[in-house]
Short mmCIF file of C-alpha atoms in Angstrom, two decimals:
data_model
loop_
_atom_site.label_atom_id
_atom_site.label_comp_id
_atom_site.label_asym_id
_atom_site.label_seq_id
_atom_site.Cartn_x
_atom_site.Cartn_y
_atom_site.Cartn_z
CA MET A 1 0.16 30.40 -35.26
CA VAL A 2 -0.19 34.11 -34.78
CA LYS A 3 -1.83 34.95 -31.48
CA ASN A 4 -4.46 37.25 -33.01
CA LYS A 5 -5.59 34.31 -35.12
CA ARG A 6 -6.25 32.17 -32.17
CA PRO A 7 -9.95 31.23 -31.66
CA ARG A 8 -11.73 33.38 -28.96
CA VAL A 9 -13.43 31.03 -26.42
CA CYS A 10 -15.79 31.45 -23.56
CA ILE A 11 -16.08 28.65 -20.98
CA ILE A 12 -19.49 28.46 -19.22
CA GLY A 13 -18.96 26.16 -16.41
CA ALA A 14 -16.04 25.42 -13.76
CA GLY A 15 -16.57 21.74 -13.06
CA ASN A 16 -14.85 18.69 -13.90
CA VAL A 17 -15.31 18.93 -17.58
CA ALA A 18 -15.08 22.78 -17.80
CA THR A 19 -11.70 22.63 -15.92
CA HIS A 20 -10.11 19.98 -18.17
CA LEU A 21 -11.32 21.41 -21.50
CA ALA A 22 -10.51 24.96 -20.34
CA ARG A 23 -6.73 23.89 -19.67
CA ALA A 24 -6.63 22.14 -23.17
CA LEU A 25 -8.11 25.05 -24.93
CA ASP A 26 -5.94 27.61 -23.05
CA SER A 27 -2.96 26.62 -25.07
CA ILE A 28 -4.41 26.83 -28.68
CA SER A 29 -7.05 29.82 -28.08
CA ILE A 30 -7.70 32.83 -25.96
CA ILE A 31 -10.22 32.29 -23.38
CA LEU A 32 -12.07 35.52 -22.83
CA GLN A 33 -14.06 34.33 -19.88
CA VAL A 34 -14.76 31.68 -17.23
CA TYR A 35 -18.46 31.56 -16.26
CA SER A 36 -20.03 29.94 -13.09
CA ASN A 37 -22.88 30.79 -10.77
CA ASN A 38 -20.33 30.38 -7.94
CA ILE A 39 -17.74 33.38 -8.57
CA ASP A 40 -15.32 31.73 -6.58
CA ASN A 41 -15.24 28.51 -8.66
CA ALA A 42 -15.08 30.98 -11.87
CA ARG A 43 -12.10 32.82 -10.37
CA ARG A 44 -10.27 29.48 -9.37
CA LEU A 45 -10.38 28.27 -12.81
CA ALA A 46 -9.98 31.52 -14.59
CA GLY A 47 -6.78 32.35 -12.37
CA SER A 48 -5.17 28.82 -13.33
CA LEU A 49 -5.36 29.78 -16.86
CA GLN A 50 -2.63 31.50 -19.09
CA SER A 51 -5.31 33.49 -21.34
CA GLN A 52 -5.89 35.44 -18.21
CA PRO A 53 -9.90 35.17 -18.77
CA THR A 54 -12.41 37.36 -16.97
CA ALA A 55 -14.51 35.46 -14.11
CA ILE A 56 -18.14 36.21 -14.31
CA ASP A 57 -21.12 34.74 -12.51
CA LYS A 58 -24.24 36.22 -14.51
CA LEU A 59 -25.30 34.73 -17.77
CA GLU A 60 -26.24 38.10 -19.23
CA ASN A 61 -22.58 39.19 -18.74
CA VAL A 62 -21.29 36.41 -21.23
CA THR A 63 -19.42 38.34 -24.04
CA TYR A 64 -20.74 38.59 -27.70
CA GLU A 65 -17.31 38.44 -28.75
CA ALA A 66 -16.28 34.78 -28.76
CA ASP A 67 -16.05 32.59 -31.66
CA TYR A 68 -16.83 29.52 -29.50
CA TYR A 69 -19.13 29.10 -26.43
CA ILE A 70 -18.23 25.69 -24.65
CA VAL A 71 -21.34 24.86 -22.30
CA ALA A 72 -19.97 22.32 -19.82
CA VAL A 73 -22.55 22.53 -17.03
CA LYS A 74 -24.98 19.84 -15.74
CA ASP A 75 -27.28 18.69 -18.42
CA ASP A 76 -30.31 20.18 -16.78
CA ALA A 77 -28.77 23.73 -16.74
CA ILE A 78 -27.94 23.60 -20.47
CA GLU A 79 -31.01 24.99 -21.42
CA THR A 80 -30.99 27.86 -18.50
CA VAL A 81 -27.58 28.79 -20.06
CA ALA A 82 -28.92 28.95 -23.62
CA ARG A 83 -31.86 31.29 -22.70
CA ASN A 84 -30.00 33.72 -20.80
CA THR A 85 -27.00 34.40 -22.76
CA PRO A 86 -26.34 36.80 -25.48
CA ALA A 87 -27.44 35.53 -29.01
CA SER A 88 -23.87 35.68 -30.25
CA ASN A 89 -23.23 34.43 -33.59
CA GLY A 90 -20.28 32.28 -32.03
CA VAL A 91 -20.75 28.44 -32.08
CA TRP A 92 -22.66 27.33 -29.03
CA ALA A 93 -21.56 23.91 -28.25
CA HIS A 94 -22.39 21.63 -25.16
CA THR A 95 -20.51 18.67 -23.96
CA SER A 96 -22.93 16.46 -22.65
CA GLY A 97 -23.42 12.87 -23.76
CA SER A 98 -27.35 12.91 -23.54
CA VAL A 99 -28.85 16.09 -24.31
CA PRO A 100 -29.69 16.95 -27.96
CA MET A 101 -27.89 19.65 -29.65
CA THR A 102 -31.52 21.34 -30.48
CA VAL A 103 -31.48 22.56 -26.80
CA PHE A 104 -29.88 25.64 -28.44
CA GLN A 105 -32.22 25.96 -31.29
CA PRO A 106 -34.80 28.48 -29.87
CA TYR A 107 -31.96 30.97 -28.54
CA LYS A 108 -28.74 30.57 -30.96
CA LYS A 109 -28.07 30.57 -34.78
CA ARG A 110 -24.93 28.48 -34.91
CA TYR A 111 -24.66 25.49 -32.22
CA GLY A 112 -23.61 21.92 -31.85
CA VAL A 113 -22.06 19.47 -29.49
CA PHE A 114 -18.44 18.77 -28.12
CA TYR A 115 -18.64 15.61 -26.39
CA PRO A 116 -15.52 14.24 -24.91
CA LEU A 117 -15.52 10.39 -24.16
CA GLN A 118 -13.79 10.40 -20.78
CA THR A 119 -13.94 10.60 -17.14
CA PHE A 120 -13.02 13.93 -15.67
CA SER A 121 -12.03 14.73 -12.22
CA ARG A 122 -10.93 18.32 -11.44
CA ASP A 123 -7.89 17.26 -9.59
CA VAL A 124 -6.64 14.38 -11.67
CA SER A 125 -4.50 15.45 -14.72
CA LEU A 126 -4.81 13.96 -18.17
CA ASP A 127 -3.63 13.75 -21.55
CA ILE A 128 -6.45 15.29 -23.45
CA ARG A 129 -4.96 14.17 -26.85
CA ASN A 130 -6.11 10.76 -26.11
CA VAL A 131 -9.67 11.61 -25.49
CA PRO A 132 -12.05 10.97 -28.39
CA PHE A 133 -14.31 14.07 -29.14
CA PHE A 134 -17.76 13.41 -30.80
CA ILE A 135 -19.04 16.31 -32.74
CA GLU A 136 -22.40 17.25 -34.26
CA GLY A 137 -23.09 20.88 -35.76
CA SER A 138 -26.34 22.55 -36.62
CA SER A 139 -24.76 23.02 -40.13
CA GLU A 140 -21.81 22.13 -42.03
CA SER A 141 -20.12 25.08 -41.34
CA VAL A 142 -20.62 24.74 -37.63
CA TYR A 143 -19.69 21.15 -37.56
CA ASP A 144 -16.25 22.16 -39.54
CA SER A 145 -15.70 24.71 -36.97
CA LEU A 146 -16.12 22.41 -33.83
CA PHE A 147 -14.28 19.78 -36.05
CA LYS A 148 -11.34 22.13 -36.26
CA ILE A 149 -11.07 23.10 -32.57
CA ALA A 150 -11.50 19.70 -31.31
CA SER A 151 -8.63 18.55 -33.54
CA MET A 152 -6.27 21.13 -32.13
CA ILE A 153 -6.56 19.45 -28.91
CA SER A 154 -7.24 15.87 -29.53
CA HIS A 155 -5.99 12.75 -31.96
CA THR A 156 -9.64 11.34 -32.41
CA VAL A 157 -12.52 13.62 -33.36
CA CYS A 158 -15.51 11.86 -35.03
CA PRO A 159 -19.25 12.85 -35.83
CA ALA A 160 -21.91 11.63 -33.59
CA ASP A 161 -25.54 12.19 -33.95
CA SER A 162 -27.73 12.26 -30.67
CA GLU A 163 -28.47 8.55 -31.10
CA ARG A 164 -24.72 7.37 -31.11
CA ARG A 165 -23.65 9.85 -28.61
CA ARG A 166 -26.36 8.82 -26.00
CA ALA A 167 -25.16 5.11 -26.88
CA LEU A 168 -21.60 6.15 -26.08
CA HIS A 169 -22.60 7.77 -23.00
CA VAL A 170 -24.54 4.86 -21.69
CA ALA A 171 -21.74 2.50 -22.47
CA ALA A 172 -19.29 4.57 -20.70
CA VAL A 173 -21.65 4.62 -17.54
CA PHE A 174 -21.17 0.80 -17.60
CA ALA A 175 -17.50 0.98 -18.70
CA CYS A 176 -16.54 3.71 -16.00
CA ASN A 177 -18.97 4.44 -13.62
CA PHE A 178 -20.27 1.35 -12.75
CA VAL A 179 -16.58 -0.30 -13.02
CA ASN A 180 -15.51 2.28 -10.54
CA TYR A 181 -18.26 1.60 -8.19
CA MET A 182 -17.30 -2.23 -8.33
CA TRP A 183 -13.82 -1.00 -7.31
CA MET A 184 -15.32 1.20 -4.23
CA GLN A 185 -16.83 -2.01 -3.02
CA ALA A 186 -13.70 -4.01 -3.26
CA ASP A 187 -11.96 -1.11 -1.49
CA GLU A 188 -14.23 -1.26 1.01
CA LEU A 189 -14.07 -4.78 1.71
CA ARG A 190 -10.12 -4.87 2.01
CA ARG A 191 -10.13 -2.03 4.24
CA GLN A 192 -12.58 -4.01 6.57
CA GLN A 193 -9.58 -6.72 6.86
CA ASN A 194 -6.70 -4.05 6.88
CA LEU A 195 -5.75 -5.45 3.78
CA ASP A 196 -3.25 -3.24 1.66
CA ILE A 197 -4.69 -1.99 -1.77
CA THR A 198 -1.49 -2.62 -3.62
CA TYR A 199 -2.48 -6.48 -3.17
CA LEU A 200 -5.46 -5.63 -5.61
CA LYS A 201 -3.42 -3.60 -8.22
CA PRO A 202 -1.83 -6.37 -10.08
CA LEU A 203 -5.43 -7.94 -10.65
CA LEU A 204 -7.02 -4.57 -11.73
CA ASP A 205 -4.13 -4.04 -14.16
CA GLU A 206 -4.40 -7.61 -15.60
CA THR A 207 -8.36 -7.52 -15.77
CA LEU A 208 -7.97 -4.42 -18.06
CA ARG A 209 -4.89 -5.95 -19.81
CA LYS A 210 -6.73 -8.89 -20.87
CA LEU A 211 -8.98 -7.04 -22.99
CA ASP A 212 -6.19 -6.31 -25.51
CA SER A 213 -6.14 -10.06 -26.35
CA CYS A 214 -9.93 -11.08 -25.80
CA SER A 215 -13.50 -9.88 -25.53
CA PRO A 216 -14.98 -9.02 -22.14
CA ALA A 217 -17.43 -12.03 -22.76
CA GLN A 218 -14.50 -14.34 -23.21
CA ALA A 219 -12.42 -12.54 -20.62
CA GLN A 220 -15.15 -13.36 -17.88
CA THR A 221 -14.12 -15.50 -14.88
CA GLY A 222 -15.12 -15.77 -11.24
CA PRO A 223 -17.45 -17.96 -9.12
CA ALA A 224 -20.62 -17.11 -11.29
CA ARG A 225 -19.04 -17.60 -14.60
CA ARG A 226 -17.99 -21.24 -13.24
CA GLY A 227 -21.70 -21.85 -11.94
CA ASP A 228 -20.08 -22.35 -8.35
CA LYS A 229 -23.03 -21.56 -6.41
CA GLN A 230 -21.40 -22.80 -3.19
CA ILE A 231 -18.67 -20.31 -3.27
CA ILE A 232 -21.36 -17.62 -4.05
CA ASP A 233 -23.49 -18.52 -0.97
CA LYS A 234 -20.09 -18.67 1.16
CA HIS A 235 -19.38 -15.23 -0.05
CA LEU A 236 -22.65 -14.08 0.65
CA GLU A 237 -22.74 -15.07 4.19
CA THR A 238 -19.73 -13.04 5.01
CA LEU A 239 -21.02 -9.89 3.35
CA SER A 240 -22.85 -6.72 4.85
CA THR A 241 -26.47 -6.34 3.46
CA ALA A 242 -25.32 -3.71 1.01
CA HIS A 243 -22.49 -5.53 -0.24
CA ALA A 244 -24.39 -8.99 -0.29
CA ASP A 245 -27.25 -7.18 -2.35
CA ILE A 246 -24.82 -6.09 -5.05
CA TYR A 247 -23.02 -9.41 -4.92
CA ARG A 248 -26.21 -11.29 -5.31
CA PHE A 249 -27.76 -9.25 -8.15
CA LEU A 250 -24.75 -9.46 -10.47
CA SER A 251 -23.82 -13.06 -9.77
CA ASP A 252 -27.56 -13.95 -10.76
CA HIS A 253 -27.03 -11.94 -13.84
CA ILE A 254 -23.90 -13.54 -14.90
CA LEU A 255 -25.10 -17.13 -13.91
CA ARG A 256 -28.07 -16.38 -16.23
CA GLU A 257 -26.03 -14.97 -18.88
CA PHE A 258 -23.74 -17.80 -19.07
CA GLY A 259 -26.52 -20.30 -19.04
CA TYR A 260 -26.61 -21.51 -15.66
CA GLU A 261 -29.94 -22.70 -14.19
CA GLN A 262 -31.38 -20.59 -11.53
CA ASP A 263 -32.82 -22.11 -8.54
CA MET B 1 20.33 -24.37 -9.12
CA VAL B 2 21.55 -27.96 -9.45
CA LYS B 3 18.69 -29.93 -11.35
CA ASN B 4 18.35 -32.62 -8.95
CA LYS B 5 17.79 -30.05 -6.06
CA ARG B 6 14.69 -28.79 -7.88
CA PRO B 7 11.48 -29.20 -6.05
CA ARG B 8 9.23 -32.10 -7.62
CA VAL B 9 5.81 -31.11 -8.26
CA CYS B 10 2.52 -32.51 -9.14
CA ILE B 11 -0.14 -30.48 -10.80
CA ILE B 12 -3.74 -31.56 -10.06
CA GLY B 13 -5.81 -29.70 -12.47
CA ALA B 14 -5.43 -28.59 -16.06
CA GLY B 15 -7.65 -25.47 -16.15
CA ASN B 16 -6.85 -21.78 -16.27
CA VAL B 17 -5.04 -21.65 -12.71
CA ALA B 18 -3.41 -24.88 -12.99
CA THR B 19 -2.17 -24.03 -16.65
CA HIS B 20 -0.54 -20.72 -15.40
CA LEU B 21 0.92 -21.98 -12.23
CA ALA B 22 2.29 -25.25 -14.16
CA ARG B 23 3.97 -22.75 -16.64
CA ALA B 24 5.57 -20.78 -13.85
CA LEU B 25 6.71 -23.47 -11.69
CA ASP B 26 8.02 -25.40 -14.93
CA SER B 27 11.09 -23.46 -14.78
CA ILE B 28 12.13 -23.62 -11.22
CA SER B 29 11.06 -27.12 -10.33
CA ILE B 30 10.52 -30.58 -12.14
CA ILE B 31 6.84 -31.22 -12.86
CA LEU B 32 6.28 -35.15 -12.63
CA GLN B 33 2.66 -35.20 -13.38
CA VAL B 34 -0.39 -33.42 -14.69
CA TYR B 35 -3.57 -34.65 -13.55
CA SER B 36 -6.91 -33.82 -15.06
CA ASN B 37 -10.09 -36.17 -15.09
CA ASN B 38 -10.12 -35.22 -19.00
CA ILE B 39 -7.09 -36.89 -20.34
CA ASP B 40 -6.91 -34.89 -23.16
CA ASN B 41 -6.68 -31.74 -21.23
CA ALA B 42 -3.85 -33.36 -19.18
CA ARG B 43 -1.82 -34.10 -22.13
CA ARG B 44 -2.21 -30.73 -23.68
CA LEU B 45 -1.13 -29.05 -20.57
CA ALA B 46 1.81 -31.77 -19.95
CA GLY B 47 2.92 -31.48 -23.56
CA SER B 48 3.56 -27.64 -23.23
CA LEU B 49 6.09 -28.05 -20.40
CA GLN B 50 9.95 -28.46 -20.55
CA SER B 51 9.59 -30.88 -17.39
CA GLN B 52 8.11 -33.74 -19.73
CA PRO B 53 5.38 -34.65 -17.03
CA THR B 54 3.49 -37.58 -17.24
CA ALA B 55 -0.41 -36.92 -18.23
CA ILE B 56 -2.52 -39.01 -15.86
CA ASP B 57 -6.45 -38.95 -15.47
CA LYS B 58 -6.83 -41.36 -12.36
CA LEU B 59 -6.38 -39.74 -8.85
CA GLU B 60 -5.08 -43.13 -7.54
CA ASN B 61 -2.13 -42.78 -10.22
CA VAL B 62 -0.93 -39.54 -8.40
CA THR B 63 2.75 -40.16 -7.29
CA TYR B 64 3.83 -40.62 -3.91
CA GLU B 65 7.25 -38.86 -5.03
CA ALA B 66 6.40 -35.26 -5.30
CA ASP B 67 7.49 -32.63 -2.94
CA TYR B 68 4.32 -30.43 -3.56
CA TYR B 69 1.01 -31.21 -4.78
CA ILE B 70 -0.63 -28.17 -6.36
CA VAL B 71 -4.41 -28.88 -6.43
CA ALA B 72 -5.77 -26.16 -8.78
CA VAL B 73 -9.27 -27.80 -9.41
CA LYS B 74 -12.98 -26.22 -8.87
CA ASP B 75 -13.61 -25.70 -5.18
CA ASP B 76 -16.00 -28.53 -4.93
CA ALA B 77 -13.45 -31.01 -6.19
CA ILE B 78 -10.84 -30.47 -3.86
CA GLU B 79 -12.18 -32.74 -1.20
CA THR B 80 -12.59 -35.51 -3.89
CA VAL B 81 -8.93 -35.03 -4.80
CA ALA B 82 -7.91 -34.95 -1.27
CA ARG B 83 -9.73 -38.07 -0.47
CA ASN B 84 -8.56 -40.22 -3.65
CA THR B 85 -5.05 -39.59 -3.73
CA PRO B 86 -2.04 -41.22 -2.02
CA ALA B 87 -1.32 -40.09 1.49
CA SER B 88 2.32 -38.93 0.22
CA ASN B 89 4.54 -36.69 2.66
CA GLY B 90 4.74 -34.04 0.33
CA VAL B 91 3.18 -30.52 0.93
CA TRP B 92 -0.50 -30.57 -0.62
CA ALA B 93 -1.93 -27.04 -1.22
CA HIS B 94 -4.98 -25.83 -3.18
CA THR B 95 -5.19 -22.45 -4.79
CA SER B 96 -8.70 -21.48 -3.64
CA GLY B 97 -9.55 -18.32 -2.06
CA SER B 98 -12.53 -19.62 -0.38
CA VAL B 99 -12.02 -23.21 0.85
CA PRO B 100 -10.40 -23.71 4.23
CA MET B 101 -7.04 -25.59 4.26
CA THR B 102 -8.59 -28.27 6.51
CA VAL B 103 -10.25 -29.78 3.65
CA PHE B 104 -7.06 -31.67 3.48
CA GLN B 105 -6.90 -32.61 7.21
CA PRO B 106 -8.65 -36.15 7.16
CA TYR B 107 -6.38 -37.39 4.35
CA LYS B 108 -2.83 -35.71 4.42
CA LYS B 109 -0.15 -34.99 6.91
CA ARG B 110 1.19 -31.65 5.45
CA TYR B 111 -0.93 -29.38 3.64
CA GLY B 112 -1.86 -25.68 3.25
CA VAL B 113 -3.16 -22.89 0.56
CA PHE B 114 -1.18 -21.62 -2.12
CA TYR B 115 -3.64 -18.70 -3.27
CA PRO B 116 -2.60 -16.37 -6.38
CA LEU B 117 -4.96 -13.33 -6.35
CA GLN B 118 -5.33 -12.78 -10.09
CA THR B 119 -7.56 -13.48 -12.92
CA PHE B 120 -6.39 -16.22 -15.16
CA SER B 121 -7.51 -17.20 -18.58
CA ARG B 122 -5.80 -20.28 -20.31
CA ASP B 123 -4.95 -18.58 -23.47
CA VAL B 124 -3.86 -15.08 -22.14
CA SER B 125 -0.28 -14.85 -20.87
CA LEU B 126 0.76 -13.01 -17.73
CA ASP B 127 3.85 -12.16 -15.75
CA ILE B 128 3.45 -14.41 -12.72
CA ARG B 129 6.03 -12.53 -10.92
CA ASN B 130 3.64 -9.58 -10.27
CA VAL B 131 0.82 -11.92 -8.90
CA PRO B 132 0.78 -11.99 -5.00
CA PHE B 133 0.53 -15.32 -3.38
CA PHE B 134 -1.16 -15.81 -0.12
CA ILE B 135 0.15 -18.87 1.80
CA GLU B 136 -1.20 -20.76 4.79
CA GLY B 137 0.15 -23.96 6.20
CA SER B 138 -0.66 -26.55 8.73
CA SER B 139 2.61 -26.35 10.38
CA GLU B 140 5.46 -23.58 10.19
CA SER B 141 7.53 -25.99 8.16
CA VAL B 142 4.88 -26.44 5.55
CA TYR B 143 4.28 -22.65 5.55
CA ASP B 144 8.01 -22.06 4.99
CA SER B 145 7.78 -24.74 2.09
CA LEU B 146 4.98 -22.93 0.55
CA PHE B 147 6.77 -19.32 0.98
CA LYS B 148 9.92 -20.88 -0.59
CA ILE B 149 8.30 -22.34 -3.83
CA ALA B 150 5.99 -19.28 -4.23
CA SER B 151 8.95 -16.92 -3.68
CA MET B 152 10.56 -18.48 -6.39
CA ILE B 153 7.82 -17.57 -8.91
CA SER B 154 6.37 -14.32 -7.69
CA HIS B 155 7.59 -10.96 -5.87
CA THR B 156 4.94 -10.71 -3.54
CA VAL B 157 4.18 -13.66 -0.89
CA CYS B 158 2.38 -13.11 2.17
CA PRO B 159 0.65 -15.02 5.03
CA ALA B 160 -3.24 -15.21 4.84
CA ASP B 161 -5.59 -17.28 6.97
CA SER B 162 -8.97 -18.32 5.72
CA GLU B 163 -10.71 -15.26 6.79
CA ARG B 164 -8.32 -12.76 5.10
CA ARG B 165 -8.08 -14.97 2.20
CA ARG B 166 -11.83 -14.93 1.59
CA ALA B 167 -11.96 -11.13 1.86
CA LEU B 168 -9.48 -10.97 -0.61
CA HIS B 169 -11.36 -13.32 -2.97
CA VAL B 170 -14.72 -11.58 -2.41
CA ALA B 171 -12.88 -8.16 -3.06
CA ALA B 172 -11.44 -9.59 -6.24
CA VAL B 173 -14.80 -10.74 -7.37
CA PHE B 174 -15.81 -7.18 -7.26
CA ALA B 175 -12.83 -5.46 -8.56
CA CYS B 176 -12.30 -8.19 -11.55
CA ASN B 177 -15.29 -10.33 -12.06
CA PHE B 178 -18.20 -7.74 -11.78
CA VAL B 179 -15.90 -4.96 -13.42
CA ASN B 180 -15.35 -7.17 -16.48
CA TYR B 181 -19.16 -7.75 -16.37
CA MET B 182 -19.78 -4.35 -16.72
CA TRP B 183 -17.33 -4.06 -19.63
CA MET B 184 -19.32 -6.85 -21.22
CA GLN B 185 -22.51 -4.79 -20.88
CA ALA B 186 -20.84 -1.69 -22.42
CA ASP B 187 -19.13 -3.79 -25.22
CA GLU B 188 -22.78 -4.99 -26.06
CA LEU B 189 -24.01 -1.56 -26.19
CA ARG B 190 -21.28 -0.20 -28.49
CA ARG B 191 -21.67 -2.99 -30.80
CA GLN B 192 -25.53 -2.31 -31.16
CA GLN B 193 -24.58 1.04 -32.53
CA ASN B 194 -21.38 -0.22 -34.65
CA LEU B 195 -19.29 1.85 -32.48
CA ASP B 196 -15.58 1.01 -32.49
CA ILE B 197 -14.24 -0.50 -29.28
CA THR B 198 -11.26 1.81 -29.53
CA TYR B 199 -13.38 4.76 -28.70
CA LEU B 200 -13.72 3.23 -25.14
CA LYS B 201 -10.40 2.30 -24.67
CA PRO B 202 -8.85 5.60 -23.31
CA LEU B 203 -11.88 5.63 -20.93
CA LEU B 204 -11.06 2.26 -19.39
CA ASP B 205 -7.25 3.31 -19.05
CA GLU B 206 -8.13 6.53 -17.48
CA THR B 207 -10.64 4.98 -15.14
CA LEU B 208 -8.01 2.62 -13.89
CA ARG B 209 -5.40 5.17 -13.82
CA LYS B 210 -7.17 7.75 -11.81
CA LEU B 211 -6.96 5.15 -8.89
CA ASP B 212 -3.01 6.08 -8.85
CA SER B 213 -4.07 9.58 -7.31
CA CYS B 214 -7.38 9.17 -5.61
CA SER B 215 -9.58 6.35 -3.96
CA PRO B 216 -12.57 4.69 -5.81
CA ALA B 217 -14.94 6.78 -3.67
CA GLN B 218 -12.97 10.04 -4.74
CA ALA B 219 -12.85 9.12 -8.37
CA GLN B 220 -16.41 8.00 -8.84
CA THR B 221 -18.29 10.20 -11.58
CA GLY B 222 -21.36 9.85 -13.52
CA PRO B 223 -25.27 10.52 -13.79
CA ALA B 224 -25.89 8.78 -10.29
CA ARG B 225 -22.94 10.19 -8.63
CA ARG B 226 -24.22 13.69 -9.64
CA GLY B 227 -27.70 12.82 -8.72
CA ASP B 228 -28.79 13.40 -12.12
CA LYS B 229 -32.15 11.46 -12.35
CA GLN B 230 -33.38 13.03 -15.64
CA ILE B 231 -30.14 11.53 -17.39
CA ILE B 232 -30.63 8.06 -15.58
CA ASP B 233 -34.45 7.96 -16.81
CA LYS B 234 -33.48 8.85 -20.53
CA HIS B 235 -30.56 6.18 -20.45
CA LEU B 236 -33.25 3.53 -18.93
CA GLU B 237 -35.73 4.43 -21.86
CA THR B 238 -33.19 3.44 -24.43
CA LEU B 239 -31.82 0.30 -23.03
CA SER B 240 -33.15 -3.43 -23.35
CA THR B 241 -34.72 -5.01 -20.27
CA ALA B 242 -31.55 -6.77 -19.15
CA HIS B 243 -29.22 -3.92 -19.33
CA ALA B 244 -31.77 -1.58 -17.88
CA ASP B 245 -32.26 -3.81 -14.91
CA ILE B 246 -28.55 -3.62 -14.20
CA TYR B 247 -28.34 0.22 -14.80
CA ARG B 248 -31.24 0.97 -12.58
CA PHE B 249 -30.14 -1.30 -9.85
CA LEU B 250 -26.60 0.05 -9.78
CA SER B 251 -27.47 3.74 -10.30
CA ASP B 252 -30.10 3.36 -7.27
CA HIS B 253 -26.99 2.01 -5.16
CA ILE B 254 -24.86 4.92 -6.20
CA LEU B 255 -27.52 7.46 -5.62
CA ARG B 256 -28.35 6.16 -2.09
CA GLU B 257 -24.58 5.72 -1.22
CA PHE B 258 -23.84 9.55 -2.12
CA GLY B 259 -26.96 10.70 -0.19
CA TYR B 260 -29.38 11.47 -2.95
CA GLU B 261 -33.03 10.80 -1.87
CA GLN B 262 -34.85 8.04 -3.56
CA ASP B 263 -38.23 8.58 -4.89
#
């Protein structure tokens, strides 16, 4: 690809998602600017990119010149960004699972959504080619533009309107955020007994691997799945209030879901 | 190893754990019997083993001749097994995370615990060498006997008294059973929108892979971790009562744990 044919991109945001997208886009585009309301964060991210973008912390300084504006900020800041940036003819796209694309409508002509279904932590590298991107555009040409740039960094790019995108996002909260929170509890419990984390790793691996051969409903095991209320009560006795609260709540749900009468 | 030096084993139980242990022990021991109170289950498991054990469904028919009795039955059935089987001098060991080994004390001379920390589904094969076994024995010689046979099938064998074993078991309920239950919810949500399960797989893989480089507390992401109550409320609006109940409960816990004020 000839360098001057590369799309020009402005990255709005310098958090987890912005960082990973900027790194991925850096190799297939020219990143002109990185915006953050914290200039240090903008500089840190800008300084790590081959494109050598300018770090900025004023929305009114966002360039007119970009082909794409990737708005990867907190959901409730997207409208502020849309309102306070130049009315460039580039494609404006946010990366949120739960904000409608029409947030841009009063302020921009060409806009859409560029939603990566993944958990991003700034300092944990990942292969973005395996991340599915869900795309929505205010017109066919905007959709095509977003599809094109997403396909340059990922193997999986699909259309998703707001309803499907929100369903994916909610599913992801369960499948990732709540799952990780369960691991947090397990990690606290094993620490209390000075048990090595490595004892639990084969269990985590196997729990996930089982989903290759059966559905989560089929893979469910454990005291509540067996209706073993004696064990549930024994476990509750040993747990701190916060852990017991979660353990009881989820065990009750599993007992009900698998048809055991509740007392 | 000379065949007649192989330990002789009696498997009490024919469920998920019994099935996997029987398969693993089959190659390094002679399995004499498989007991289940359902003779069809005993026959099915017995028939799948190279040792060609006898299938039985009466506890009084359990042999005196075994070196090891592996009692892999529901927790509340262990005492019944201990009470109604011959007082053989072999080593009696149950596989429960939460029952003290003294359940055997009134009935047997040599007893202990043989606890595999793993999730077993009968029809999902796994490599038992990676499963950590936690061992407890009524005497040093019993401990050594259990350590020996566990080491023949697994790379990781450790001592654990009742307290540590229970802590591991409770941690495993969070790390595996509750995690899988979260995946069940995600699976239901994506089905409601006819979304392919493959869209979620990279997220599940990455959620687990992140734990190679940081703790679950550091890896936590999502609306509640960010204190994004607007998104939480939006998600709750779209969810059915049961899903919303779980979503609200866990989000509230995460909000509190990460220092966001609750309304």
